[in-house]
Amino acid sequence: MDYDKAIDTLVAWARENSNVRAMVLTGSAAAHETHPLSDRDIEVYAADPAPLLSDDSWWDQLGKVLVVERLPNPGWHPSRLVYYVGGKLDLSVIQADVLPAMRHERPFTVLLDKDGHSASLRQTRVRASLPDEAMFHEQLNLGYAAALMCAKSVVRDEPWSSKIRDRDLKATLLTLIEWDHLVRYGLDYDVRFLGSRMRQWMDVDVQQALEECWGGFGAVDSAAALRASIALFTKLAKRIAGSLGFQPFDHSGVH
C-alpha cells in the first residue's frame, strides 16, 4: 500500500465533503517513527459522524480491503480499522466540535482544517501513575489466580484453556513490568502501550527473562513457561513492594 498516495486521496475526498471538517494524523507516522509494517492513524472530524460510520466508500477506495474491524469504542470515538493488501489504516470518526478540546499524548500532524480549530490542539502527555497498595495487591491476586488456573489446565491436558489463562497472567505481568520501570526510572519514563516498542524501553534483563515465558502447545513446554512467568512476576512484585513500602505479599504458596 502506498500510504502517501492513500492519505493524499483521503484528504482530497475530505476537502470536497462538506461534512468532514478536519483530519489529523497521529501515531508513529506523525512522530516519524515508522516501521515498514507500521499502520497509519487518522482522526476524521465530521459535523455528523453517522454518515461516515454507515458508509464504506470513503475508505474502500484507498486499496484492496481484506478485513475491517468496526469498533464502537464506548466512552471514546468509534473507529474503523481497515486492513488492506500491504497496509492498514486506523480511522477514528470524531464529532467536529470536539476538535478544539482534543489533546494528544504524542506528536500529531494536521492534514486538513477547514474551520481553523487546529490552532488549539496541544500535545499533552498524560503522566503515568503508580498503584496504591490496594491496587497493587489486587493485581497480584489477579495474576496469581490466572497462574493457578493455568496450572490446573496444564495438568488436566486442556491446552486451549491453559493458553487463555496464560494470556490473563501475561496481562498482569506486563502491568508489573511497567510499574517496575516507572518506580526505578520515574513517572516520565515512557513505557508505551500494550508492550509496543519494548525493545527500546524495557530493560535487557527483563527481556531475557521473558524469552522463557512462552511455550508451545504441549504440557511440558507450557509448564516450563508458566514457571518462568511466575518467577519473573514474583521478582518484580517484590521489587516494587520494597520500593513503595507496601506490606509484603505471601508468594510462597503459589510457588
XYZ file of N, CA and C in Angstrom:
765
model
N 0.840 -1.199 0.000
C 0.000 0.000 0.000
C 0.877 1.251 0.000
N 0.558 2.185 -0.847
C 1.268 3.461 -0.892
C 0.562 4.416 0.070
N 1.113 4.554 1.271
C 0.443 5.361 2.290
C 0.323 6.827 1.891
N 1.372 7.386 1.300
C 1.318 8.792 0.912
C 0.182 9.031 -0.088
N 0.077 8.138 -1.048
C -0.987 8.273 -2.042
C -2.358 8.104 -1.396
N -2.470 7.130 -0.498
C -3.756 6.886 0.166
C -4.180 8.092 0.992
N -3.230 8.680 1.721
C -3.565 9.843 2.545
C -3.912 11.042 1.667
N -3.169 11.242 0.580
C -3.497 12.336 -0.344
C -4.907 12.166 -0.912
N -5.255 10.937 -1.261
C -6.595 10.658 -1.793
C -7.662 10.933 -0.744
N -7.377 10.538 0.499
C -8.325 10.739 1.583
C -8.521 12.232 1.866
N -7.436 12.983 1.853
C -7.526 14.423 2.098
C -8.295 15.105 0.964
N -8.041 14.703 -0.268
C -8.763 15.280 -1.411
C -10.250 15.008 -1.296
N -10.609 13.787 -0.893
C -12.025 13.458 -0.685
C -12.618 14.326 0.417
N -11.868 14.503 1.500
C -12.369 15.270 2.642
C -12.593 16.735 2.274
N -11.740 17.283 1.427
C -11.893 18.680 1.013
C -13.230 18.919 0.298
N -13.668 17.891 -0.426
C -14.899 18.020 -1.201
C -16.130 17.602 -0.419
N -15.934 17.040 0.753
C -17.048 16.569 1.564
C -17.343 17.612 2.647
N -18.445 18.292 2.538
C -18.749 19.383 3.465
C -18.944 18.893 4.897
N -19.282 17.635 5.062
C -19.478 17.086 6.406
C -18.161 16.944 7.150
N -17.077 16.679 6.435
C -15.763 16.495 7.057
C -15.127 17.859 7.254
N -14.756 18.163 8.496
C -14.230 19.486 8.823
C -12.717 19.489 9.049
N -12.160 18.352 9.441
C -10.717 18.312 9.708
C -10.234 16.874 9.687
N -8.916 16.719 9.497
C -8.271 15.410 9.587
C -6.908 15.597 10.241
N -6.583 14.674 11.135
C -5.325 14.768 11.874
C -4.632 13.410 11.850
N -3.364 13.414 11.490
C -2.541 12.202 11.503
C -1.875 12.081 12.860
N -2.004 10.916 13.491
C -1.378 10.681 14.797
C -0.506 9.429 14.698
N -0.040 8.933 15.836
C 0.711 7.681 15.860
C 2.143 7.830 15.383
N 2.731 6.686 15.017
C 4.152 6.634 14.689
C 4.506 7.468 13.462
N 3.598 7.581 12.504
C 3.894 8.357 11.299
C 4.057 9.836 11.634
N 3.207 10.352 12.508
C 3.318 11.754 12.921
C 4.581 11.981 13.741
N 5.037 10.939 14.443
C 6.249 11.046 15.259
C 7.505 10.684 14.479
N 7.336 10.349 13.189
C 8.465 9.944 12.330
C 9.204 8.738 12.916
N 8.412 7.780 13.407
C 8.981 6.564 13.992
C 8.455 5.322 13.265
N 8.167 5.455 11.986
C 7.515 4.357 11.277
C 8.451 3.189 11.022
N 7.870 2.018 11.100
C 8.482 0.754 10.707
C 7.833 0.383 9.376
N 8.494 -0.435 8.546
C 7.855 -0.833 7.289
C 6.452 -1.426 7.467
N 6.182 -1.987 8.639
C 4.869 -2.581 8.882
C 3.954 -1.668 9.703
N 4.390 -0.434 9.944
C 3.550 0.486 10.705
C 2.292 0.838 9.913
N 1.177 0.966 10.653
C -0.048 1.424 10.015
C -0.113 2.948 10.133
N -1.211 3.529 9.706
C -1.401 4.961 9.800
C -2.665 5.247 10.591
N -2.553 6.153 11.556
C -3.671 6.505 12.429
C -4.188 7.880 12.033
N -5.448 7.953 11.670
C -6.028 9.202 11.188
C -7.341 9.488 11.915
N -7.434 10.697 12.445
C -8.671 11.163 13.064
C -9.449 11.967 12.033
N -10.687 11.591 11.822
C -11.549 12.277 10.864
C -12.644 12.987 11.657
N -12.656 14.320 11.595
C -13.624 15.122 12.345
C -14.779 15.517 11.430
N -15.985 15.127 11.823
C -17.160 15.362 10.984
C -18.240 16.096 11.763
N -18.962 16.976 11.066
C -20.097 17.653 11.692
C -21.126 16.631 12.157
N -21.296 15.583 11.358
C -22.199 14.479 11.704
C -21.482 13.170 11.402
N -20.959 12.480 12.410
C -20.215 11.247 12.183
C -21.055 10.117 11.597
N -22.358 10.125 11.812
C -23.202 8.990 11.425
C -23.071 8.597 9.950
N -23.118 9.532 9.000
C -23.000 9.116 7.603
C -21.675 8.424 7.286
N -20.595 8.848 7.915
C -19.293 8.226 7.658
C -19.234 6.819 8.241
N -19.907 6.629 9.363
C -19.883 5.322 10.008
C -20.767 4.308 9.290
N -21.716 4.789 8.510
C -22.608 3.880 7.781
C -22.213 3.709 6.318
N -21.161 4.403 5.914
C -20.735 4.392 4.510
C -19.290 3.923 4.427
N -19.035 2.892 3.616
C -17.682 2.362 3.478
C -16.910 2.961 2.305
N -17.560 3.701 1.458
C -16.937 4.080 0.190
C -15.731 4.991 0.357
N -15.724 5.814 1.412
C -14.638 6.791 1.556
C -13.303 6.145 1.889
N -13.330 4.998 2.553
C -12.063 4.302 2.792
C -11.889 3.082 1.892
N -12.966 2.619 1.294
C -12.904 1.453 0.416
C -12.131 1.755 -0.867
N -12.061 3.021 -1.249
C -11.395 3.425 -2.486
C -9.873 3.472 -2.362
N -9.337 3.288 -1.171
C -7.916 3.537 -0.937
C -7.028 2.331 -1.203
N -7.599 1.177 -1.455
C -6.820 -0.028 -1.716
C -7.716 -1.248 -1.647
N -7.143 -2.399 -1.861
C -7.906 -3.650 -1.786
C -8.103 -4.022 -0.330
N -9.341 -3.992 0.119
C -9.659 -4.238 1.519
C -9.717 -5.745 1.782
N -9.032 -6.167 2.847
C -9.053 -7.569 3.257
C -10.094 -7.802 4.355
N -9.960 -7.087 5.455
C -10.920 -7.201 6.561
C -11.069 -5.833 7.225
N -12.154 -5.677 7.965
C -12.424 -4.412 8.660
C -12.901 -4.708 10.075
N -12.333 -4.004 11.040
C -12.844 -4.031 12.409
C -13.637 -2.751 12.630
N -14.916 -2.909 12.934
C -15.793 -1.762 13.173
C -16.001 -1.664 14.690
N -15.285 -0.742 15.317
C -15.253 -0.678 16.773
C -16.061 0.513 17.284
N -17.063 0.267 18.133
C -17.842 1.380 18.686
C -17.067 2.193 19.730
N -16.117 1.549 20.431
C -15.277 2.230 21.428
C -16.087 3.065 22.416
N -16.943 2.444 23.214
C -17.761 3.201 24.175
C -16.894 4.099 25.062
N -17.346 5.323 25.249
C -16.597 6.263 26.070
C -15.507 6.994 25.316
N -15.308 6.640 24.062
C -14.298 7.326 23.264
C -14.944 7.671 21.920
N -14.294 7.328 20.813
C -14.833 7.635 19.488
C -14.815 6.376 18.632
N -15.861 6.132 17.858
C -15.895 4.923 17.015
C -14.772 4.951 15.978
N -14.353 3.770 15.572
C -13.257 3.689 14.613
C -13.490 2.563 13.622
N -12.763 2.657 12.525
C -12.729 1.619 11.511
C -11.266 1.247 11.291
N -10.914 0.040 11.657
C -9.558 -0.447 11.433
C -9.603 -1.248 10.137
N -9.036 -0.687 9.104
C -9.164 -1.239 7.757
C -7.838 -1.857 7.332
N -7.871 -3.151 7.069
C -6.691 -3.892 6.650
C -6.714 -4.040 5.129
N -5.714 -3.467 4.482
C -5.592 -3.534 3.030
C -4.465 -4.501 2.655
N -4.387 -4.849 1.406
C -3.212 -5.564 0.915
C -2.019 -4.625 1.073
N -1.093 -4.994 1.925
C 0.113 -4.203 2.110
C 0.001 -3.040 3.068
N -1.069 -2.963 3.859
C -1.160 -1.853 4.792
C -2.413 -1.858 5.638
N -2.507 -0.879 6.545
C -3.647 -0.787 7.464
C -3.841 0.672 7.857
N -5.091 1.094 7.881
C -5.447 2.425 8.339
C -6.339 2.311 9.569
N -6.009 3.042 10.618
C -6.857 3.150 11.800
C -7.572 4.498 11.717
N -8.849 4.464 11.412
C -9.621 5.671 11.152
C -10.597 5.920 12.299
N -10.377 6.977 13.062
C -11.295 7.359 14.131
C -12.221 8.449 13.618
N -13.516 8.271 13.818
C -14.504 9.251 13.358
C -15.014 10.014 14.581
N -14.779 11.328 14.575
C -14.980 12.142 15.775
C -15.878 13.334 15.459
N -16.742 13.660 16.402
C -17.586 14.841 16.259
C -16.710 16.082 16.123
N -16.986 16.919 15.134
C -16.107 18.038 14.814
C -15.969 19.038 15.958
N -17.035 19.240 16.723
C -16.944 20.262 17.769
C -16.050 19.845 18.934
N -15.569 18.599 18.910
C -14.637 18.131 19.941
C -13.215 18.590 19.640
N -12.940 18.912 18.384
C -11.566 19.187 17.947
C -10.827 20.225 18.793
N -11.415 21.384 19.101
C -10.647 22.374 19.864
C -10.169 21.893 21.223
N -10.878 20.930 21.800
C -10.524 20.441 23.136
C -9.670 19.186 23.116
N -9.376 18.649 21.931
C -8.612 17.404 21.844
C -7.183 17.615 22.324
N -6.670 16.622 23.030
C -5.286 16.626 23.470
C -4.646 15.320 23.029
N -3.446 15.397 22.542
C -2.742 14.217 22.050
C -1.507 13.976 22.894
N -1.323 12.721 23.305
C -0.160 12.388 24.120
C 1.121 12.359 23.298
N 0.990 12.141 21.995
C 2.162 12.019 21.133
C 2.049 13.000 19.963
N 3.105 13.148 19.186
C 3.066 14.101 18.075
C 1.906 13.840 17.125
N 1.452 14.899 16.471
C 0.368 14.802 15.502
C 0.656 15.765 14.360
N 0.003 15.510 13.222
C 0.124 16.384 12.054
C -1.270 16.700 11.543
N -1.586 17.973 11.406
C -2.885 18.380 10.880
C -2.859 18.240 9.361
N -3.729 17.399 8.833
C -3.810 17.180 7.390
C -4.807 18.115 6.724
N -5.824 18.507 7.481
C -6.881 19.358 6.929
C -7.599 20.044 8.081
N -7.869 21.326 7.910
C -8.608 22.075 8.936
C -9.404 23.173 8.245
N -10.660 22.910 7.995
C -11.489 23.862 7.270
C -11.955 25.038 8.123
N -11.970 24.849 9.447
C -12.553 25.865 10.324
C -11.530 26.568 11.213
N -10.260 26.214 11.055
C -9.216 26.876 11.830
C -9.171 26.505 13.293
N -9.734 25.355 13.651
C -9.772 24.960 15.064
C -8.501 24.244 15.520
N -7.657 23.823 14.582
C -6.485 23.027 14.967
C -5.451 23.848 15.719
N -5.568 25.180 15.675
C -4.600 26.026 16.377
C -4.609 25.771 17.879
N -5.714 25.261 18.375
C -5.820 24.997 19.818
C -5.343 23.604 20.197
N -4.990 22.788 19.219
C -4.532 21.438 19.526
C -3.205 21.483 20.271
N -3.044 20.582 21.223
C -1.824 20.534 22.014
C -1.378 19.083 22.187
N -0.073 18.916 22.255
C 0.464 17.617 22.645
C 0.657 17.652 24.150
N -0.155 16.876 24.853
C -0.130 16.883 26.310
C 0.030 15.463 26.816
N 1.216 15.152 27.227
C 1.478 13.801 27.702
C 0.818 13.587 29.057
N 0.031 12.526 29.163
C -0.574 12.164 30.442
C 0.479 11.463 31.283
N 0.792 12.036 32.410
C 1.853 11.482 33.252
C 1.388 10.157 33.848
N 2.270 9.200 33.804
C 1.950 7.884 34.361
C 1.788 7.974 35.870
N 1.167 6.966 36.429
C 0.982 6.934 37.881
C 1.321 5.550 38.403
N 1.650 5.502 39.671
C 1.951 4.241 40.331
C 0.742 3.791 41.152
N 0.642 2.496 41.430
C -0.525 1.996 42.167
C -0.443 2.324 43.649
N -1.612 2.414 44.273
C -1.593 2.409 45.730
C -1.509 0.948 46.178
N -1.453 0.736 47.467
C -1.230 -0.630 47.961
C -2.391 -1.553 47.611
N -3.613 -1.057 47.681
C -4.772 -1.893 47.366
C -4.749 -2.306 45.902
N -4.457 -1.361 45.012
C -4.399 -1.669 43.588
C -3.284 -2.662 43.283
N -2.155 -2.484 43.952
C -1.019 -3.378 43.747
C -1.366 -4.804 44.147
N -1.949 -4.960 45.324
C -2.300 -6.310 45.787
C -3.418 -6.920 44.948
N -4.311 -6.094 44.446
C -5.351 -6.609 43.546
C -4.715 -7.194 42.291
N -3.698 -6.519 41.755
C -3.030 -7.008 40.557
C -2.301 -8.329 40.830
N -1.703 -8.434 42.006
C -1.035 -9.686 42.363
C -2.039 -10.830 42.468
N -3.169 -10.571 43.084
C -4.190 -11.612 43.196
C -4.709 -12.045 41.831
N -4.912 -11.079 40.936
C -5.371 -11.412 39.585
C -4.339 -12.262 38.857
N -3.087 -11.877 38.961
C -2.029 -12.604 38.267
C -1.858 -14.015 38.781
N -1.812 -14.152 40.088
C -1.622 -15.483 40.653
C -2.845 -16.376 40.450
N -4.037 -15.771 40.455
C -5.237 -16.563 40.167
C -5.165 -17.128 38.749
N -4.720 -16.299 37.801
C -4.567 -16.768 36.420
C -3.516 -17.864 36.342
N -2.438 -17.704 37.095
C -1.377 -18.714 37.094
C -1.884 -20.051 37.629
N -2.671 -20.016 38.711
C -3.199 -21.248 39.286
C -4.164 -21.938 38.330
N -5.001 -21.162 37.674
C -5.927 -21.744 36.709
C -5.189 -22.295 35.489
N -4.127 -21.611 35.111
C -3.303 -22.104 34.003
C -2.669 -23.442 34.375
N -2.135 -23.528 35.590
C -1.519 -24.775 36.045
C -2.534 -25.920 36.058
N -3.730 -25.626 36.529
C -4.769 -26.653 36.556
C -5.071 -27.159 35.136
N -5.134 -26.228 34.189
C -5.418 -26.611 32.802
C -4.286 -27.445 32.213
N -3.065 -27.110 32.543
C -1.924 -27.888 32.049
C -1.987 -29.317 32.575
N -2.237 -29.460 33.873
C -2.306 -30.793 34.484
C -3.453 -31.608 33.887
N -4.554 -30.958 33.576
C -5.716 -31.658 33.020
C -5.623 -31.848 31.503
N -4.508 -31.462 30.934
C -4.278 -31.569 29.491
C -5.374 -30.837 28.714
N -5.586 -29.580 29.105
C -6.517 -28.704 28.414
C -5.723 -27.516 27.857
N -4.985 -27.747 26.781
C -4.043 -26.727 26.294
C -4.691 -25.419 25.880
N -5.885 -25.486 25.297
C -6.525 -24.235 24.881
C -6.839 -23.374 26.096
N -7.419 -23.992 27.099
C -7.737 -23.267 28.332
C -6.476 -22.724 28.993
N -5.415 -23.512 28.956
C -4.168 -23.064 29.582
C -3.633 -21.813 28.894
N -3.767 -21.746 27.575
C -3.277 -20.575 26.852
C -4.123 -19.337 27.159
N -5.430 -19.525 27.339
C -6.289 -18.398 27.698
C -5.917 -17.875 29.082
N -5.699 -18.784 30.035
C -5.293 -18.368 31.379
C -3.904 -17.729 31.355
N -3.032 -18.258 30.502
C -1.690 -17.693 30.381
C -1.759 -16.265 29.845
N -2.688 -16.015 28.918
C -2.877 -14.649 28.406
C -3.246 -13.694 29.539
N -4.122 -14.146 30.444
C -4.508 -13.306 31.582
C -3.311 -13.034 32.489
N -2.504 -14.058 32.700
C -1.303 -13.879 33.514
C -0.352 -12.880 32.857
N -0.185 -12.986 31.548
C 0.744 -12.096 30.852
C 0.268 -10.644 30.909
N -1.038 -10.432 30.919
C -1.555 -9.063 31.018
C -1.160 -8.439 32.353
N -1.272 -9.194 33.427
C -0.870 -8.671 34.734
C 0.650 -8.557 34.824
N 1.361 -9.466 34.191
C 2.823 -9.402 34.191
C 3.296 -8.123 33.499
N 2.670 -7.763 32.393
C 3.047 -6.533 31.697
C 2.805 -5.320 32.589
N 1.707 -5.325 33.325
C 1.442 -4.214 34.244
C 2.550 -4.090 35.278
N 3.014 -5.218 35.818
C 4.107 -5.176 36.793
C 5.400 -4.686 36.148
N 5.649 -5.106 34.921
C 6.848 -4.641 34.217
C 6.808 -3.123 34.058
N 5.654 -2.592 33.695
C 5.516 -1.139 33.537
C 5.726 -0.434 34.868
N 5.069 -0.895 35.917
C 5.234 -0.274 37.234
C 6.680 -0.329 37.701
N 7.329 -1.468 37.494
C 8.716 -1.636 37.917
C 9.620 -0.603 37.245
N 9.417 -0.369 35.955
C 10.237 0.613 35.253
C 9.913 2.039 35.717
N 8.650 2.317 35.987
C 8.271 3.639 36.470
C 8.838 3.902 37.861
N 8.861 2.879 38.697
C 9.430 3.017 40.039
C 10.913 3.355 39.953
N 11.611 2.676 39.046
C 13.066 2.824 39.000
C 13.540 4.001 38.161
N 12.735 4.415 37.165
C 13.194 5.467 36.255
C 12.356 6.739 36.302
N 11.299 6.739 37.086
C 10.491 7.943 37.220
C 9.229 7.904 36.385
N 8.265 8.733 36.759
C 6.952 8.710 36.132
C 6.950 9.285 34.719
N 8.014 9.940 34.322
C 8.101 10.443 32.953
C 8.670 9.408 31.989
N 9.056 8.256 32.520
C 9.610 7.206 31.663
C 8.493 6.650 30.776
N 8.771 6.518 29.493
C 7.735 6.153 28.523
C 7.681 4.640 28.340
N 6.669 4.002 28.946
C 6.508 2.552 28.835
C 5.547 2.163 27.702
N 5.144 3.131 26.926
C 4.301 2.935 25.754
C 2.981 2.237 26.091
N 2.468 1.430 25.163
C 1.121 0.860 25.307
C 1.137 -0.558 24.777
N 0.578 -1.484 25.583
C 0.497 -2.895 25.201
C 1.862 -3.489 24.842
N 2.905 -3.013 25.497
C 4.232 -3.564 25.260
C 4.881 -3.119 23.967
N 4.273 -2.154 23.261
C 4.864 -1.713 21.999
C 6.209 -1.042 22.251
N 7.106 -1.152 21.277
C 8.469 -0.603 21.362
C 9.223 -1.132 22.572
N 8.903 -2.350 23.003
C 9.526 -2.890 24.209
C 11.039 -2.988 24.080
N 11.535 -3.169 22.871
C 12.988 -3.266 22.689
C 13.678 -1.961 23.043
N 12.934 -0.848 22.972
C 13.537 0.441 23.288
C 13.456 0.791 24.778
N 12.349 0.416 25.445
C 12.190 0.899 26.817
C 12.352 -0.170 27.892
N 12.223 -1.432 27.530
C 12.256 -2.484 28.538
C 13.687 -2.949 28.797
N 14.061 -3.057 30.058
C 15.428 -3.463 30.409
C 15.791 -4.806 29.799
N 17.051 -4.941 29.456
C 17.518 -6.144 28.768
C 17.306 -7.390 29.618
N 17.542 -7.304 30.920
C 17.389 -8.496 31.755
C 15.933 -8.950 31.815
N 14.994 -7.999 31.765
C 13.575 -8.360 31.742
C 13.232 -9.008 30.409
N 13.744 -8.449 29.332
C 13.512 -9.051 28.015
C 14.061 -10.469 27.951
N 15.224 -10.674 28.521
C 15.818 -12.012 28.525
C 14.977 -12.987 29.332
N 14.461 -12.528 30.468
C 13.597 -13.392 31.282
C 12.321 -13.745 30.531
N 11.805 -12.811 29.764
C 10.573 -13.055 29.014
C 10.750 -14.108 27.921
N 11.989 -14.293 27.466
C 12.236 -15.298 26.436
C 11.804 -16.691 26.884
N 11.785 -16.905 28.190
C 11.429 -18.225 28.741
C 9.956 -18.312 29.129
N 9.217 -17.233 28.949
C 7.847 -17.171 29.473
C 6.779 -17.627 28.490
N 7.166 -18.030 27.300
C 6.203 -18.556 26.329
C 6.638 -19.939 25.884
N 5.682 -20.812 25.751
C 5.984 -22.173 25.326
C 5.041 -22.632 24.241
N 5.216 -23.858 23.823
C 4.361 -24.441 22.800
C 3.041 -24.924 23.376
N 2.390 -25.800 22.627
C 1.063 -26.284 22.994
C 1.124 -27.443 23.977
N 2.256 -28.108 24.057
C 2.377 -29.293 24.908
C 2.479 -28.947 26.379
N 2.188 -29.942 27.215
C 2.158 -29.733 28.665
C 3.527 -29.388 29.229
N 4.580 -30.056 28.778
C 5.915 -29.807 29.307
C 6.357 -28.386 29.007
N 6.161 -27.971 27.761
C 6.512 -26.615 27.343
C 5.696 -25.572 28.105
N 4.406 -25.832 28.224
C 3.522 -24.889 28.905
C 3.880 -24.749 30.378
N 4.206 -25.863 31.012
C 4.564 -25.836 32.430
C 5.857 -25.052 32.654
N 6.832 -25.251 31.782
C 8.104 -24.535 31.907
C 7.896 -23.030 31.729
N 7.072 -22.657 30.746
C 6.793 -21.241 30.513
C 6.042 -20.633 31.695
N 5.135 -21.403 32.277
C 4.377 -20.919 33.428
C 5.307 -20.665 34.613
N 6.224 -21.589 34.862
C 7.175 -21.405 35.967
C 8.026 -20.155 35.753
N 8.471 -19.949 34.522
C 9.284 -18.771 34.223
C 8.481 -17.490 34.407
N 7.209 -17.518 34.006
C 6.351 -16.342 34.150
C 6.131 -16.006 35.615
N 5.870 -17.045 36.413
C 5.657 -16.829 37.850
C 6.926 -16.306 38.512
N 8.071 -16.829 38.101
C 9.336 -16.381 38.688
C 9.568 -14.894 38.418
N 9.335 -14.463 37.198
C 9.518 -13.054 36.868
C 8.464 -12.196 37.562
N 7.233 -12.671 37.587
C 6.138 -11.969 38.251
C 6.492 -11.725 39.720
N 6.979 -12.749 40.382
C 7.327 -12.649 41.802
C 8.498 -11.700 42.021
N 9.515 -11.808 41.178
C 10.688 -10.939 41.308
C 10.294 -9.468 41.196
N 9.481 -9.157 40.216
C 9.060 -7.771 40.024
C 8.164 -7.299 41.159
N 7.259 -8.168 41.594
C 6.340 -7.803 42.675
C 7.100 -7.463 43.949
N 8.093 -8.256 44.274
C 8.887 -7.994 45.475
C 9.665 -6.690 45.349
N 10.212 -6.437 44.168
C 10.997 -5.224 43.966
C 10.112 -3.975 44.053
N 8.922 -4.054 43.455
C 8.002 -2.917 43.510
C 7.548 -2.660 44.940
N 7.142 -3.723 45.628
C 6.649 -3.579 47.004
C 7.726 -2.991 47.912
N 8.961 -3.459 47.727
C 10.053 -2.930 48.533
C 10.304 -1.455 48.271
N 10.227 -1.057 47.019
C 10.485 0.337 46.659
C 9.377 1.264 47.141
N 8.141 0.784 47.126
C 6.998 1.627 47.501
C 6.589 1.475 48.960
N 7.269 0.590 49.691
C 6.978 0.419 51.106
C 5.678 -0.294 51.393
N 5.234 -1.169 50.485
C 3.993 -1.905 50.681
C 4.221 -3.107 51.584
N 3.138 -3.559 52.219
C 3.192 -4.767 53.027
C 3.549 -5.958 52.134
N 4.405 -6.852 52.614
C 4.800 -7.998 51.782
C 3.621 -8.921 51.488
N 3.667 -9.504 50.327
C 2.654 -10.454 49.888
C 3.232 -11.855 50.053
N 2.409 -12.815 50.462
C 2.883 -14.196 50.622
C 2.910 -14.891 49.260
N 4.089 -14.895 48.646
C 4.253 -15.509 47.333
C 4.493 -17.023 47.420
N 4.873 -17.507 48.589
C 5.366 -18.879 48.703
C 4.318 -19.918 48.329
N 3.060 -19.662 48.658
C 2.034 -20.660 48.410
C 1.851 -20.966 46.943
N 1.947 -19.959 46.099
C 1.754 -20.172 44.655
C 2.913 -20.958 44.077
N 4.085 -20.730 44.570
C 5.254 -21.457 44.063
C 5.215 -22.923 44.510
